[in-house]
Amino acid sequence: MSPETLLAMRDPLGSPIHPVVMQVLLVVTYVLHIFFVTAAIGALAVGLYGLPRKEDNWQRLSRVAIRLATQATGLGITMGIAPLLFVQVIYDPAWYTATTLMGLWTTLFIPVVALGYLFLYILYLRGNLAGVGYVSLALLVLAGFIMHSLSNAGLYPSRWVEWYAPGGVVHVTGERFLGYNLSRFAALIFGQAGLSLGVMLLLFAWYFQRREDVPQEFLGFVEEMARKALRFGALLFGAFGLLWAFTQGRELGLAVPVALVALVVAALFYLHADKARRERALSTLGLYLAALLVVAVLREGIRVAVLGRMGYSALQYPFVWDWGSIIYFVVTALAAVPVIVYLAQVLYYSATRREGADPPAKVEAFGDLGVRLLVGWFLFYFALGIYVVVRHL
């Protein structure tokens, strides 16, 4: 694959906004996506582990973890749409080539995710079908591996022709996984699953510590499990991160930054685990989101460096300011943020008040503002659509 061919594969319409904006949004939205995805996998694993245990604390934690896994999976799927769209815009030659080369798995990705979520929801509703839970876990991990392979295959333009026609014979079935690195996958999924689970359990203990109907002894148990999850996740991330550095990292000439990030993040959370307390759960969350941002920047840095050697730079992607799309994006964000803040406030105050009690007046006022903004958003949406249709008649 020559540099000229790679550049010629870009969308001639270009990006609707400067590519640096797309690149920043890609990194930021990936952080939210991977946080919920790994939290779901970690919570489901712990829930299945605790399901056959007889101790009351384990039984209760198992139910909590399975419910957390169900909610986190939905959030992970929703948050995953954004980084995928940004990748398709500024890295379309790599993305669409990878999805074509692995066409079977690209096609199966949505059914695999849907079935994994369906089985997980059955486990959540029934609570005692461990076999269903293990099938769900396997399907969700498979979905993660499919996306990992698609992302990784885009890093090897020099192998695309070889993968497409090995030995000069065109291979069109698309059933092979290409470009994957098991140590990278294990670090970013299993290592971060332990860390995400630890953070989520700390947040759970912090959230319910003021509720009289939740035993403090159970919250202490959850807090201790959170510390163990942080230590275990740190060890996994460090070990597999080093393997990633000495395999793909060395192959791509980026072993040092990969190893450095793996060791720093692993050491940071292994040491932090001893000091992790429910009272400081929000601080731990902030620290973890910062660590995920570093990992996301590392992933993007690898892509930039590897494709840059082929003469491909996302920052040089052609673009035309599409003000309709930009205004639509900004208005949607302005309408969504107050609604999300309102829901967060309702969740927060529900932990401090008896069941059925109304939230404070200021929270209700914020909710009224959110409703008005949503109505305004719908009016704007239809007005913009009508304007575009009429303009192109």
mmCIF file of C-alpha atoms in Angstrom:
data_model
loop_
_atom_site.group_PDB
_atom_site.id
_atom_site.type_symbol
_atom_site.label_atom_id
_atom_site.label_comp_id
_atom_site.label_asym_id
_atom_site.label_seq_id
_atom_site.Cartn_x
_atom_site.Cartn_y
_atom_site.Cartn_z
ATOM 1 C CA MET A 1 0.000 0.000 0.000
ATOM 2 C CA SER A 2 1.662 3.213 -1.173
ATOM 3 C CA PRO A 3 1.232 6.555 0.627
ATOM 4 C CA GLU A 4 -0.466 7.978 -2.459
ATOM 5 C CA THR A 5 -3.038 5.180 -2.483
ATOM 6 C CA LEU A 6 -3.738 5.643 1.226
ATOM 7 C CA LEU A 7 -4.372 9.359 0.755
ATOM 8 C CA ALA A 8 -6.517 8.741 -2.326
ATOM 9 C CA MET A 9 -8.829 6.524 -0.248
ATOM 10 C CA ARG A 10 -10.014 9.475 1.848
ATOM 11 C CA ASP A 11 -13.591 10.695 1.464
ATOM 12 C CA PRO A 12 -13.526 13.426 -1.231
ATOM 13 C CA LEU A 13 -16.217 15.339 0.697
ATOM 14 C CA GLY A 14 -13.807 15.685 3.634
ATOM 15 C CA SER A 15 -14.604 16.320 7.260
ATOM 16 C CA PRO A 16 -17.487 18.645 8.264
ATOM 17 C CA ILE A 17 -15.201 20.435 10.725
ATOM 18 C CA HIS A 18 -11.471 20.827 11.342
ATOM 19 C CA PRO A 19 -10.038 17.323 11.953
ATOM 20 C CA VAL A 20 -8.339 18.332 15.217
ATOM 21 C CA VAL A 21 -11.806 18.735 16.737
ATOM 22 C CA MET A 22 -12.691 15.226 15.566
ATOM 23 C CA GLN A 23 -9.465 13.872 16.998
ATOM 24 C CA VAL A 24 -10.025 15.447 20.419
ATOM 25 C CA LEU A 25 -13.625 14.225 20.544
ATOM 26 C CA LEU A 26 -12.467 10.757 19.497
ATOM 27 C CA VAL A 27 -10.098 10.541 22.464
ATOM 28 C CA VAL A 28 -12.551 11.989 24.998
ATOM 29 C CA THR A 29 -15.525 9.851 23.979
ATOM 30 C CA TYR A 30 -13.347 6.731 23.911
ATOM 31 C CA VAL A 31 -12.592 7.314 27.611
ATOM 32 C CA LEU A 32 -16.299 7.207 28.495
ATOM 33 C CA HIS A 33 -16.909 4.220 26.227
ATOM 34 C CA ILE A 34 -14.096 2.049 27.572
ATOM 35 C CA PHE A 35 -14.927 2.955 31.174
ATOM 36 C CA PHE A 36 -18.452 1.570 30.915
ATOM 37 C CA VAL A 37 -17.459 -1.407 28.749
ATOM 38 C CA THR A 38 -14.756 -2.576 31.147
ATOM 39 C CA ALA A 39 -16.962 -1.855 34.163
ATOM 40 C CA ALA A 40 -19.609 -4.131 32.629
ATOM 41 C CA ILE A 41 -17.144 -6.970 32.046
ATOM 42 C CA GLY A 42 -15.616 -6.651 35.518
ATOM 43 C CA ALA A 43 -19.002 -6.444 37.240
ATOM 44 C CA LEU A 44 -20.402 -9.425 35.330
ATOM 45 C CA ALA A 45 -17.343 -11.531 36.192
ATOM 46 C CA VAL A 46 -17.679 -10.694 39.897
ATOM 47 C CA GLY A 47 -21.429 -11.257 39.812
ATOM 48 C CA LEU A 48 -20.951 -14.732 38.326
ATOM 49 C CA TYR A 49 -18.215 -15.504 40.854
ATOM 50 C CA GLY A 50 -20.457 -14.559 43.765
ATOM 51 C CA LEU A 51 -23.595 -16.247 42.461
ATOM 52 C CA PRO A 52 -22.852 -19.741 43.881
ATOM 53 C CA ARG A 53 -21.380 -18.382 47.142
ATOM 54 C CA LYS A 54 -23.471 -18.885 50.284
ATOM 55 C CA GLU A 55 -22.352 -15.849 52.295
ATOM 56 C CA ASP A 56 -24.941 -13.070 52.539
ATOM 57 C CA ASN A 57 -22.469 -10.358 51.521
ATOM 58 C CA TRP A 58 -21.461 -12.256 48.400
ATOM 59 C CA GLN A 59 -25.064 -12.952 47.479
ATOM 60 C CA ARG A 60 -25.931 -9.288 47.815
ATOM 61 C CA LEU A 61 -22.818 -8.139 45.965
ATOM 62 C CA SER A 62 -23.574 -10.604 43.178
ATOM 63 C CA ARG A 63 -27.011 -9.058 42.635
ATOM 64 C CA VAL A 64 -25.541 -5.554 42.727
ATOM 65 C CA ALA A 65 -22.768 -6.484 40.264
ATOM 66 C CA ILE A 66 -25.131 -8.113 37.772
ATOM 67 C CA ARG A 67 -27.384 -5.063 37.850
ATOM 68 C CA LEU A 68 -24.354 -2.809 37.427
ATOM 69 C CA ALA A 69 -23.164 -4.911 34.476
ATOM 70 C CA THR A 70 -26.566 -4.559 32.804
ATOM 71 C CA GLN A 71 -26.626 -0.783 33.141
ATOM 72 C CA ALA A 72 -22.956 -0.343 32.221
ATOM 73 C CA THR A 73 -23.362 -2.450 29.073
ATOM 74 C CA GLY A 74 -26.141 -0.197 27.834
ATOM 75 C CA LEU A 75 -24.064 2.895 28.558
ATOM 76 C CA GLY A 76 -21.002 1.338 26.925
ATOM 77 C CA ILE A 77 -22.942 0.598 23.742
ATOM 78 C CA THR A 78 -24.380 4.120 23.657
ATOM 79 C CA MET A 79 -21.038 5.806 24.328
ATOM 80 C CA GLY A 80 -19.311 3.611 21.745
ATOM 81 C CA ILE A 81 -21.224 5.189 18.873
ATOM 82 C CA ALA A 82 -19.381 8.518 19.130
ATOM 83 C CA PRO A 83 -15.725 7.388 18.877
ATOM 84 C CA LEU A 84 -16.706 4.979 16.096
ATOM 85 C CA LEU A 85 -18.200 7.824 14.075
ATOM 86 C CA PHE A 86 -15.133 10.027 14.564
ATOM 87 C CA VAL A 87 -12.828 7.181 13.473
ATOM 88 C CA GLN A 88 -14.935 6.676 10.342
ATOM 89 C CA VAL A 89 -14.533 10.332 9.415
ATOM 90 C CA ILE A 90 -10.815 11.029 9.833
ATOM 91 C CA TYR A 91 -9.419 7.476 9.529
ATOM 92 C CA ASP A 92 -11.785 6.147 6.891
ATOM 93 C CA PRO A 93 -9.108 4.433 4.704
ATOM 94 C CA ALA A 94 -7.924 2.334 7.651
ATOM 95 C CA TRP A 95 -11.371 1.687 9.119
ATOM 96 C CA TYR A 96 -13.202 0.698 5.956
ATOM 97 C CA THR A 97 -10.325 -1.450 4.722
ATOM 98 C CA ALA A 98 -10.274 -3.325 8.042
ATOM 99 C CA THR A 99 -14.035 -3.829 8.055
ATOM 100 C CA THR A 100 -13.880 -5.176 4.494
ATOM 101 C CA LEU A 101 -10.998 -7.559 5.205
ATOM 102 C CA MET A 102 -12.895 -8.933 8.234
ATOM 103 C CA GLY A 103 -16.312 -8.618 6.645
ATOM 104 C CA LEU A 104 -17.844 -11.639 8.387
ATOM 105 C CA TRP A 105 -16.936 -10.389 11.871
ATOM 106 C CA THR A 106 -17.913 -6.838 10.977
ATOM 107 C CA THR A 107 -21.361 -8.140 10.040
ATOM 108 C CA LEU A 108 -21.617 -10.307 13.151
ATOM 109 C CA PHE A 109 -20.581 -7.564 15.578
ATOM 110 C CA ILE A 110 -24.069 -6.126 16.132
ATOM 111 C CA PRO A 111 -25.748 -9.562 16.559
ATOM 112 C CA VAL A 112 -23.016 -10.614 18.997
ATOM 113 C CA VAL A 113 -23.495 -7.470 21.095
ATOM 114 C CA ALA A 114 -27.277 -7.771 20.961
ATOM 115 C CA LEU A 115 -27.245 -11.418 22.050
ATOM 116 C CA GLY A 116 -24.722 -10.701 24.797
ATOM 117 C CA TYR A 117 -26.925 -7.914 26.130
ATOM 118 C CA LEU A 118 -30.057 -10.082 25.830
ATOM 119 C CA PHE A 119 -28.522 -12.940 27.833
ATOM 120 C CA LEU A 120 -27.232 -10.466 30.394
ATOM 121 C CA TYR A 121 -30.705 -9.005 30.789
ATOM 122 C CA ILE A 122 -32.153 -12.505 31.254
ATOM 123 C CA LEU A 123 -29.580 -13.091 34.009
ATOM 124 C CA TYR A 124 -30.538 -9.761 35.594
ATOM 125 C CA LEU A 125 -34.251 -10.635 35.559
ATOM 126 C CA ARG A 126 -33.880 -14.254 36.718
ATOM 127 C CA GLY A 127 -30.802 -13.839 38.905
ATOM 128 C CA ASN A 128 -29.845 -17.508 39.184
ATOM 129 C CA LEU A 129 -29.004 -18.625 35.634
ATOM 130 C CA ALA A 130 -25.219 -18.697 35.824
ATOM 131 C CA GLY A 131 -24.912 -20.489 32.466
ATOM 132 C CA VAL A 132 -26.714 -17.646 30.714
ATOM 133 C CA GLY A 133 -24.352 -15.206 32.402
ATOM 134 C CA TYR A 134 -21.253 -17.041 31.192
ATOM 135 C CA VAL A 135 -22.610 -17.055 27.621
ATOM 136 C CA SER A 136 -23.236 -13.316 27.924
ATOM 137 C CA LEU A 137 -19.720 -12.696 29.234
ATOM 138 C CA ALA A 138 -18.199 -14.729 26.387
ATOM 139 C CA LEU A 139 -20.233 -12.831 23.780
ATOM 140 C CA LEU A 140 -19.341 -9.417 25.213
ATOM 141 C CA VAL A 141 -15.643 -10.328 25.287
ATOM 142 C CA LEU A 142 -15.939 -11.587 21.692
ATOM 143 C CA ALA A 143 -17.512 -8.264 20.678
ATOM 144 C CA GLY A 144 -14.617 -6.442 22.306
ATOM 145 C CA PHE A 145 -12.125 -8.644 20.470
ATOM 146 C CA ILE A 146 -13.840 -7.978 17.124
ATOM 147 C CA MET A 147 -13.583 -4.228 17.663
ATOM 148 C CA HIS A 148 -9.998 -4.603 18.880
ATOM 149 C CA SER A 149 -9.049 -6.503 15.719
ATOM 150 C CA LEU A 150 -10.769 -3.970 13.449
ATOM 151 C CA SER A 151 -8.942 -1.120 15.162
ATOM 152 C CA ASN A 152 -5.587 -2.896 15.098
ATOM 153 C CA ALA A 153 -5.804 -4.024 11.467
ATOM 154 C CA GLY A 154 -5.929 -0.369 10.478
ATOM 155 C CA LEU A 155 -2.410 0.055 11.850
ATOM 156 C CA TYR A 156 -0.848 -2.167 9.166
ATOM 157 C CA PRO A 157 -1.435 -0.676 5.680
ATOM 158 C CA SER A 158 1.647 -2.527 4.436
ATOM 159 C CA ARG A 159 -0.111 -5.855 5.057
ATOM 160 C CA TRP A 160 -3.520 -5.061 3.557
ATOM 161 C CA VAL A 161 -2.715 -6.438 0.105
ATOM 162 C CA GLU A 162 -1.161 -9.557 1.626
ATOM 163 C CA TRP A 163 -4.236 -10.112 3.813
ATOM 164 C CA TYR A 164 -6.576 -9.533 0.889
ATOM 165 C CA ALA A 165 -4.733 -11.851 -1.505
ATOM 166 C CA PRO A 166 -2.353 -14.164 0.374
ATOM 167 C CA GLY A 167 -0.038 -15.832 -2.103
ATOM 168 C CA GLY A 168 -1.774 -13.950 -4.906
ATOM 169 C CA VAL A 169 -5.108 -15.674 -4.259
ATOM 170 C CA VAL A 170 -7.969 -13.351 -3.338
ATOM 171 C CA HIS A 171 -9.498 -14.233 0.044
ATOM 172 C CA VAL A 172 -13.023 -12.822 0.313
ATOM 173 C CA THR A 173 -14.674 -14.801 3.125
ATOM 174 C CA GLY A 174 -13.583 -12.334 5.826
ATOM 175 C CA GLU A 175 -13.628 -14.902 8.629
ATOM 176 C CA ARG A 176 -10.036 -14.346 9.799
ATOM 177 C CA PHE A 177 -9.084 -12.056 12.662
ATOM 178 C CA LEU A 178 -6.299 -9.764 11.472
ATOM 179 C CA GLY A 179 -3.791 -7.487 13.172
ATOM 180 C CA TYR A 180 -4.791 -8.412 16.719
ATOM 181 C CA ASN A 181 -2.442 -8.366 19.700
ATOM 182 C CA LEU A 182 -3.619 -10.488 22.631
ATOM 183 C CA SER A 183 -1.510 -8.701 25.243
ATOM 184 C CA ARG A 184 -2.879 -5.304 24.180
ATOM 185 C CA PHE A 185 -6.426 -6.678 24.257
ATOM 186 C CA ALA A 186 -5.911 -8.208 27.708
ATOM 187 C CA ALA A 187 -4.432 -5.004 29.137
ATOM 188 C CA LEU A 188 -7.129 -2.692 27.773
ATOM 189 C CA ILE A 189 -10.044 -5.041 28.547
ATOM 190 C CA PHE A 190 -9.205 -7.342 31.463
ATOM 191 C CA GLY A 191 -6.712 -5.077 33.237
ATOM 192 C CA GLN A 192 -8.982 -2.054 32.962
ATOM 193 C CA ALA A 193 -11.996 -4.221 33.883
ATOM 194 C CA GLY A 194 -10.468 -4.742 37.320
ATOM 195 C CA LEU A 195 -9.737 -1.037 37.713
ATOM 196 C CA SER A 196 -13.174 0.036 36.471
ATOM 197 C CA LEU A 197 -14.870 -2.454 38.781
ATOM 198 C CA GLY A 198 -12.892 -1.151 41.763
ATOM 199 C CA VAL A 199 -13.883 2.427 41.007
ATOM 200 C CA MET A 200 -17.543 1.485 40.529
ATOM 201 C CA LEU A 201 -17.676 -0.441 43.814
ATOM 202 C CA LEU A 202 -16.177 2.506 45.669
ATOM 203 C CA LEU A 203 -18.795 4.781 44.117
ATOM 204 C CA PHE A 204 -21.516 2.331 45.181
ATOM 205 C CA ALA A 205 -20.299 2.335 48.799
ATOM 206 C CA TRP A 206 -20.015 6.143 48.780
ATOM 207 C CA TYR A 207 -23.474 6.584 47.295
ATOM 208 C CA PHE A 208 -25.286 4.339 49.789
ATOM 209 C CA GLN A 209 -23.317 5.184 52.933
ATOM 210 C CA ARG A 210 -26.009 7.679 54.030
ATOM 211 C CA ARG A 211 -28.897 5.277 53.506
ATOM 212 C CA GLU A 212 -30.241 3.692 56.678
ATOM 213 C CA ASP A 213 -31.665 0.709 54.796
ATOM 214 C CA VAL A 214 -28.225 -0.428 53.557
ATOM 215 C CA PRO A 215 -26.133 -2.292 56.185
ATOM 216 C CA GLN A 216 -22.825 -0.615 56.929
ATOM 217 C CA GLU A 217 -21.211 -4.019 57.259
ATOM 218 C CA PHE A 218 -22.116 -4.779 53.642
ATOM 219 C CA LEU A 219 -20.715 -1.432 52.496
ATOM 220 C CA GLY A 220 -17.482 -2.231 54.314
ATOM 221 C CA PHE A 221 -17.344 -5.529 52.447
ATOM 222 C CA VAL A 222 -17.935 -3.747 49.123
ATOM 223 C CA GLU A 223 -15.203 -1.241 49.969
ATOM 224 C CA GLU A 224 -12.718 -4.040 50.655
ATOM 225 C CA MET A 225 -13.664 -5.787 47.400
ATOM 226 C CA ALA A 226 -13.075 -2.477 45.601
ATOM 227 C CA ARG A 227 -9.542 -2.282 46.956
ATOM 228 C CA LYS A 228 -8.859 -5.875 45.903
ATOM 229 C CA ALA A 229 -10.237 -5.166 42.427
ATOM 230 C CA LEU A 230 -7.967 -2.124 42.090
ATOM 231 C CA ARG A 231 -4.892 -4.155 43.068
ATOM 232 C CA PHE A 232 -5.805 -7.050 40.783
ATOM 233 C CA GLY A 233 -6.587 -4.753 37.886
ATOM 234 C CA ALA A 234 -3.330 -2.855 38.368
ATOM 235 C CA LEU A 235 -1.323 -6.092 38.285
ATOM 236 C CA LEU A 236 -3.106 -7.290 35.147
ATOM 237 C CA PHE A 237 -2.716 -3.949 33.411
ATOM 238 C CA GLY A 238 0.974 -3.732 34.284
ATOM 239 C CA ALA A 239 1.808 -7.314 33.268
ATOM 240 C CA PHE A 240 -0.139 -7.370 30.018
ATOM 241 C CA GLY A 241 0.882 -3.779 29.295
ATOM 242 C CA LEU A 242 4.541 -4.792 29.382
ATOM 243 C CA LEU A 243 3.801 -7.737 27.091
ATOM 244 C CA TRP A 244 2.054 -5.292 24.776
ATOM 245 C CA ALA A 245 5.142 -3.070 24.836
ATOM 246 C CA PHE A 246 7.501 -5.931 23.986
ATOM 247 C CA THR A 247 5.290 -7.324 21.206
ATOM 248 C CA GLN A 248 3.319 -4.776 19.215
ATOM 249 C CA GLY A 249 5.111 -1.861 20.853
ATOM 250 C CA ARG A 250 8.516 -3.135 19.772
ATOM 251 C CA GLU A 251 7.208 -4.068 16.328
ATOM 252 C CA LEU A 252 5.949 -0.517 15.784
ATOM 253 C CA GLY A 253 8.982 1.121 17.385
ATOM 254 C CA LEU A 254 6.925 2.422 20.328
ATOM 255 C CA ALA A 255 7.880 0.030 23.111
ATOM 256 C CA VAL A 256 9.078 2.767 25.491
ATOM 257 C CA PRO A 257 5.886 4.888 25.641
ATOM 258 C CA VAL A 258 3.678 1.786 25.913
ATOM 259 C CA ALA A 259 5.781 0.310 28.719
ATOM 260 C CA LEU A 260 5.985 3.661 30.504
ATOM 261 C CA VAL A 261 2.206 4.180 30.496
ATOM 262 C CA ALA A 262 1.579 0.581 31.578
ATOM 263 C CA LEU A 263 4.001 0.781 34.498
ATOM 264 C CA VAL A 264 2.906 4.229 35.680
ATOM 265 C CA VAL A 265 -0.816 3.433 35.612
ATOM 266 C CA ALA A 266 -0.300 0.027 37.235
ATOM 267 C CA ALA A 267 1.944 1.392 40.004
ATOM 268 C CA LEU A 268 -0.336 4.361 40.617
ATOM 269 C CA PHE A 269 -3.445 2.274 41.251
ATOM 270 C CA TYR A 270 -1.679 -0.543 43.078
ATOM 271 C CA LEU A 271 -0.369 1.995 45.586
ATOM 272 C CA HIS A 272 -3.636 3.956 45.606
ATOM 273 C CA ALA A 273 -5.645 0.817 46.470
ATOM 274 C CA ASP A 274 -4.459 0.883 50.092
ATOM 275 C CA LYS A 275 -5.710 4.455 50.476
ATOM 276 C CA ALA A 276 -8.959 4.023 48.542
ATOM 277 C CA ARG A 277 -11.956 4.805 50.757
ATOM 278 C CA ARG A 278 -15.622 5.296 50.019
ATOM 279 C CA GLU A 279 -15.475 8.851 51.381
ATOM 280 C CA ARG A 280 -12.959 9.730 48.641
ATOM 281 C CA ALA A 281 -14.598 7.750 45.863
ATOM 282 C CA LEU A 282 -15.035 10.825 43.656
ATOM 283 C CA SER A 283 -11.310 11.552 43.900
ATOM 284 C CA THR A 284 -10.556 7.981 42.852
ATOM 285 C CA LEU A 285 -12.972 8.366 39.947
ATOM 286 C CA GLY A 286 -11.230 11.562 38.833
ATOM 287 C CA LEU A 287 -7.829 9.889 39.073
ATOM 288 C CA TYR A 288 -9.043 6.932 37.045
ATOM 289 C CA LEU A 289 -10.608 9.067 34.321
ATOM 290 C CA ALA A 290 -7.291 10.920 34.045
ATOM 291 C CA ALA A 291 -5.483 7.582 33.688
ATOM 292 C CA LEU A 292 -7.946 6.440 31.024
ATOM 293 C CA LEU A 293 -7.337 9.714 29.187
ATOM 294 C CA VAL A 294 -3.592 8.985 29.196
ATOM 295 C CA VAL A 295 -4.244 5.506 27.797
ATOM 296 C CA ALA A 296 -6.572 6.963 25.154
ATOM 297 C CA VAL A 297 -3.909 9.499 24.142
ATOM 298 C CA LEU A 298 -1.399 6.623 23.913
ATOM 299 C CA ARG A 299 -3.729 4.677 21.594
ATOM 300 C CA GLU A 300 -4.238 7.717 19.410
ATOM 301 C CA GLY A 301 -0.502 8.475 19.497
ATOM 302 C CA ILE A 302 0.272 4.985 18.209
ATOM 303 C CA ARG A 303 -2.181 5.427 15.338
ATOM 304 C CA VAL A 304 -0.811 8.870 14.478
ATOM 305 C CA ALA A 305 2.800 7.659 14.539
ATOM 306 C CA VAL A 306 2.229 4.486 12.503
ATOM 307 C CA LEU A 307 0.051 6.063 9.813
ATOM 308 C CA GLY A 308 2.295 9.135 9.802
ATOM 309 C CA ARG A 309 5.144 6.978 8.520
ATOM 310 C CA MET A 310 2.932 6.218 5.532
ATOM 311 C CA GLY A 311 2.402 9.924 4.943
ATOM 312 C CA TYR A 312 -1.107 9.924 6.402
ATOM 313 C CA SER A 313 -2.010 12.605 8.934
ATOM 314 C CA ALA A 314 -5.492 13.114 10.358
ATOM 315 C CA LEU A 315 -4.650 16.785 10.900
ATOM 316 C CA GLN A 316 -4.194 17.200 7.138
ATOM 317 C CA TYR A 317 -7.550 15.639 6.340
ATOM 318 C CA PRO A 318 -9.499 17.892 3.947
ATOM 319 C CA PHE A 319 -12.465 19.605 5.546
ATOM 320 C CA VAL A 320 -15.269 22.006 4.712
ATOM 321 C CA TRP A 321 -17.026 23.902 7.480
ATOM 322 C CA ASP A 322 -20.524 22.391 7.567
ATOM 323 C CA TRP A 323 -22.235 24.992 9.720
ATOM 324 C CA GLY A 324 -25.532 23.124 9.759
ATOM 325 C CA SER A 325 -23.902 20.075 11.338
ATOM 326 C CA ILE A 326 -21.830 22.211 13.717
ATOM 327 C CA ILE A 327 -24.824 24.230 14.939
ATOM 328 C CA TYR A 328 -26.861 21.046 15.314
ATOM 329 C CA PHE A 329 -24.087 19.475 17.401
ATOM 330 C CA VAL A 330 -23.726 22.548 19.637
ATOM 331 C CA VAL A 331 -27.468 22.966 20.185
ATOM 332 C CA THR A 332 -27.815 19.268 21.034
ATOM 333 C CA ALA A 333 -25.016 19.560 23.596
ATOM 334 C CA LEU A 334 -26.541 22.689 25.146
ATOM 335 C CA ALA A 335 -29.898 20.926 25.497
ATOM 336 C CA ALA A 336 -28.466 17.632 26.752
ATOM 337 C CA VAL A 337 -26.090 18.895 29.443
ATOM 338 C CA PRO A 338 -28.765 20.424 31.745
ATOM 339 C CA VAL A 339 -30.894 17.275 31.399
ATOM 340 C CA ILE A 340 -27.951 15.048 32.338
ATOM 341 C CA VAL A 341 -27.066 17.338 35.266
ATOM 342 C CA TYR A 342 -30.678 17.206 36.453
ATOM 343 C CA LEU A 343 -30.712 13.400 36.359
ATOM 344 C CA ALA A 344 -27.397 13.313 38.219
ATOM 345 C CA GLN A 345 -28.809 15.609 40.906
ATOM 346 C CA VAL A 346 -31.915 13.436 41.288
ATOM 347 C CA LEU A 347 -29.713 10.360 41.681
ATOM 348 C CA TYR A 348 -27.540 12.120 44.245
ATOM 349 C CA TYR A 349 -30.404 13.396 46.395
ATOM 350 C CA SER A 350 -32.221 10.055 46.231
ATOM 351 C CA ALA A 351 -29.424 8.628 48.374
ATOM 352 C CA THR A 352 -30.044 11.210 51.114
ATOM 353 C CA ARG A 353 -33.834 11.117 51.349
ATOM 354 C CA ARG A 354 -36.425 8.526 52.223
ATOM 355 C CA GLU A 355 -38.146 6.729 49.369
ATOM 356 C CA GLY A 356 -40.829 8.842 47.697
ATOM 357 C CA ALA A 357 -39.524 12.179 48.996
ATOM 358 C CA ASP A 358 -39.312 15.086 46.537
ATOM 359 C CA PRO A 359 -35.925 16.538 45.594
ATOM 360 C CA PRO A 360 -35.077 20.125 46.629
ATOM 361 C CA ALA A 361 -36.792 23.013 44.838
ATOM 362 C CA LYS A 362 -33.580 24.051 43.071
ATOM 363 C CA VAL A 363 -33.301 20.597 41.528
ATOM 364 C CA GLU A 364 -36.913 20.767 40.333
ATOM 365 C CA ALA A 365 -36.184 24.178 38.798
ATOM 366 C CA PHE A 366 -33.234 22.687 36.964
ATOM 367 C CA GLY A 367 -35.503 19.939 35.662
ATOM 368 C CA ASP A 368 -37.990 22.510 34.366
ATOM 369 C CA LEU A 369 -35.141 24.229 32.520
ATOM 370 C CA GLY A 370 -34.151 20.902 30.978
ATOM 371 C CA VAL A 371 -37.699 20.282 29.741
ATOM 372 C CA ARG A 372 -37.850 23.737 28.148
ATOM 373 C CA LEU A 373 -34.505 23.175 26.440
ATOM 374 C CA LEU A 374 -35.655 19.817 25.091
ATOM 375 C CA VAL A 375 -38.788 21.420 23.642
ATOM 376 C CA GLY A 376 -36.598 24.099 22.078
ATOM 377 C CA TRP A 377 -34.319 21.410 20.672
ATOM 378 C CA PHE A 378 -37.228 19.631 18.974
ATOM 379 C CA LEU A 379 -38.400 22.914 17.432
ATOM 380 C CA PHE A 380 -34.862 23.652 16.237
ATOM 381 C CA TYR A 381 -34.493 20.121 14.836
ATOM 382 C CA PHE A 382 -37.624 20.352 12.697
ATOM 383 C CA ALA A 383 -36.879 23.939 11.665
ATOM 384 C CA LEU A 384 -33.402 22.989 10.481
ATOM 385 C CA GLY A 385 -34.743 19.969 8.600
ATOM 386 C CA ILE A 386 -37.451 22.005 6.875
ATOM 387 C CA TYR A 387 -34.904 24.700 5.943
ATOM 388 C CA VAL A 388 -32.559 22.116 4.363
ATOM 389 C CA VAL A 389 -35.394 20.456 2.427
ATOM 390 C CA VAL A 390 -36.783 23.757 1.120
ATOM 391 C CA ARG A 391 -33.321 25.048 0.224
ATOM 392 C CA HIS A 392 -32.645 22.015 -1.978
ATOM 393 C CA LEU A 393 -36.000 21.845 -3.738
#
